[in-house]
Amino acid sequence: MIKIQTKTTGLFITIAIIAAGLVALLVLRKSRQIMKDEVVEKMLYQTQYQASTFEKELSQITNITQSIEASLLSIYPNEGITSDNIESIQNKLAKQLLLLGKKMQALSLWIVFNPELVAENQNIDFFDKNRDGSFKRADGYNITNIDSESVNMKWWYEAIEKGEVWTEPYYWKDWDMELITYSKAIYIDSLFIGCIGSDIDFTQKRKEWKSTHLYSNGYFVLINEDFNFILHPQYNNHTASDNLPSKLYHYLKENILKKENGYLEYNLYGTEKIMAFQTLSNRWSLLSVVPIKEIYKPIYQIGNYLLIILFIVIIVSVGIAIFFSKTITSPIERLGILFNKARNGDLTVRSNIKTNDELEKLGNQFNYFLKQMQTMITQLKEKEISLIEAKEKAIESDKLKTAFLENLSHEIRTPLTGIVGYAELLNTDGFSKSEKTEFLSTIQKNNDYLLKFIEDIITFSKLERGILHSKHNKYLLSDLFNQIEKSLIPLFESKNDDIQFKTCHSTIHSAIYVHTDYDLLFKSLIILLDNAYKFTPSGHVTLGNFYESNKWGFYIKDTGIGIPSYFQKLIFKKFYKYADDKTKIYRGVGMGLAIVAEIVKILNGKISVKSEKEKGSEFIIEFKIE
């Protein structure tokens, strides 16, 4: 007893520690994931929000530039720019640019003409440094006199080279501002006219992004389409490839420059980080970066609390384990005694534990188990009887197959013997022409029988393998009845002089259409008629069709030997051959009606039989009208 209590106590404590540990791990893991998801969502929102405010400024200067271009095209003379009209063009453009600047609240807007077209004062330049609507016009200058190597001239030379350009932020001393310039080269009739553009003040935006705190050490990064840092706490105006590990550089470039937005996790010099990004309309990207360890600081506090809870759980579980081990061992011992009795064959024993807890349920399950065991033993005995019956059926099936093979050999050998025998007689002298004609007729009959038998074997084989399929066509029902009747009458009307062949045709007054496979249906009727002739010594065989409100079909009646009721349930099974009269031999191997049953099934119909011994038979094939 002490040993069981010790094991039970140890088990409870172990389970409690494992359960508490798992709960703690799950809580930490789930909290970590939830916190990470919240941070990512917050970073994506913050990045998209900051990007959208900056995007408004970018969109404004592109709209301003488009307006300048429209103004230039509206006043551009047919004869182009000449020394005679340049002053007039500049005056008109100056007025329109001033109006555009005030209307669109621009910081600046300008056009610089191609020096090859305009000799002096190639620029028209308005700016509103204080953004109060008081635009000033800059002094005229000659673009060819400005240092082409100057970084500030990127707006001119790169615009001509690329068509348009966004400059990286640069300091403009005259306005005491950090500017971003958008410049676009204008061509009219393939002639370079000049560059137009506008500027935005990046000074405040830089201060805003540098002062915005994402957790303790998070920050914003702005990169251009060449993955150069425009804004970064450490790498301003530096190429990312010069400051990042090659593998990380290509990973970030591949994922940021080819997507509109999203987030990434990466490791930079041993520090795990999360980055959210948003691509801007000018193909720059705004990034927000936060070290992962800052995200999980609250998780560490939760971990400390969980350790305290785990310690308390262990203490409580020890006390609970000792209590439950004592209350559990006694009922378990009683159950052990009952198990031994049941193991020795006494399945009538039952538990009577009344503890009003799981042990009582365990006793009830024990009782249920023994009851099920008794039921299973009974079922096994019944199964044994079923197996014996199945064995007997298998033996019967084997006998049927053996009989089938014997009949098959006979059915093939008999016509072949007739064909070969009479063929040899044809080559023998001493027979008259009429006798040889009779020999030929006999050979033909045996040949026809053999071909039909082989055809039935092939059909039976296809049905067995499931490769015989119907090819339904649409038929007018009255035409179908007439066509089948006309095709069958010549085949059976003169088949046997002792048997009269009759037909009974149903009249259809309305245009009823059905879908069926004519060839398969025709084959089924031929097999049924052959059977009727085979088992009808004399009398008549009738082929009829019928049509009712929701079904149609055919029936074959005969005045033959009939089928006993006990055999009627077997006639559609394969290899069963009715041979009640041992004095008469009926040819066949038991395939015909099995073939018909399978064909009718393929045609979505059903077949039935009505018969009494010595009173003839009636086979009915019927189909539903769709």
Short mmCIF file of N, CA, C and O in Angstrom, two decimals, residues 11 99 181 195-196 205 286 294 399 438 448 484 507 531 542 572 592:
data_model
loop_
_atom_site.label_atom_id
_atom_site.label_comp_id
_atom_site.label_asym_id
_atom_site.label_seq_id
_atom_site.Cartn_x
_atom_site.Cartn_y
_atom_site.Cartn_z
N LEU A 11 3.39 10.71 -8.94
CA LEU A 11 2.72 10.96 -10.22
C LEU A 11 1.99 12.29 -10.20
O LEU A 11 2.07 13.08 -11.15
N LEU A 99 0.38 82.56 -60.80
CA LEU A 99 -0.99 82.18 -60.44
C LEU A 99 -1.05 80.73 -59.91
O LEU A 99 -1.73 80.44 -58.94
N THR A 181 14.14 68.19 -54.51
CA THR A 181 13.69 68.78 -55.77
C THR A 181 13.19 67.69 -56.72
O THR A 181 13.84 66.64 -56.85
N CYS A 195 13.93 72.12 -68.41
CA CYS A 195 13.48 71.34 -67.25
C CYS A 195 12.51 72.16 -66.43
O CYS A 195 12.69 73.37 -66.25
N ILE A 196 11.48 71.49 -65.91
CA ILE A 196 10.51 72.14 -65.03
C ILE A 196 10.49 71.38 -63.72
O ILE A 196 10.85 70.20 -63.65
N LYS A 205 10.49 67.66 -41.78
CA LYS A 205 10.20 66.22 -41.83
C LYS A 205 11.37 65.42 -41.23
O LYS A 205 11.16 64.44 -40.52
N LEU A 286 9.99 54.22 -46.92
CA LEU A 286 10.11 54.65 -45.53
C LEU A 286 10.08 53.40 -44.66
O LEU A 286 9.17 52.57 -44.78
N GLU A 294 13.38 44.96 -27.15
CA GLU A 294 12.59 46.00 -26.52
C GLU A 294 11.10 45.64 -26.50
O GLU A 294 10.36 46.07 -25.62
N LYS A 399 -17.66 -24.84 -57.21
CA LYS A 399 -18.32 -25.87 -58.01
C LYS A 399 -18.96 -25.26 -59.26
O LYS A 399 -18.90 -25.84 -60.35
N GLU A 438 -26.74 -29.31 -97.48
CA GLU A 438 -27.19 -29.48 -96.10
C GLU A 438 -25.98 -29.43 -95.15
O GLU A 438 -26.06 -28.87 -94.05
N ASP A 448 -22.33 -19.91 -86.71
CA ASP A 448 -23.10 -18.81 -86.13
C ASP A 448 -23.21 -18.97 -84.62
O ASP A 448 -23.09 -18.00 -83.85
N ILE A 484 -36.91 -1.83 -83.37
CA ILE A 484 -36.51 -3.09 -82.71
C ILE A 484 -37.39 -4.23 -83.18
O ILE A 484 -36.91 -5.34 -83.48
N THR A 507 -49.25 1.13 -78.84
CA THR A 507 -49.45 2.36 -79.63
C THR A 507 -49.20 3.57 -78.75
O THR A 507 -49.75 3.68 -77.64
N ASN A 531 -33.20 -17.52 -75.17
CA ASN A 531 -33.52 -18.32 -73.98
C ASN A 531 -34.94 -18.86 -74.07
O ASN A 531 -35.22 -20.02 -73.74
N THR A 542 -43.66 -14.66 -77.39
CA THR A 542 -44.22 -13.34 -77.70
C THR A 542 -43.24 -12.24 -77.29
O THR A 542 -42.73 -12.23 -76.15
N PHE A 572 -30.40 -14.79 -62.45
CA PHE A 572 -29.65 -13.64 -62.95
C PHE A 572 -28.23 -13.61 -62.42
O PHE A 572 -27.49 -12.66 -62.66
N GLY A 592 -26.10 -16.04 -70.01
CA GLY A 592 -27.02 -15.18 -70.77
C GLY A 592 -27.79 -14.22 -69.90
O GLY A 592 -27.74 -12.99 -70.10
#
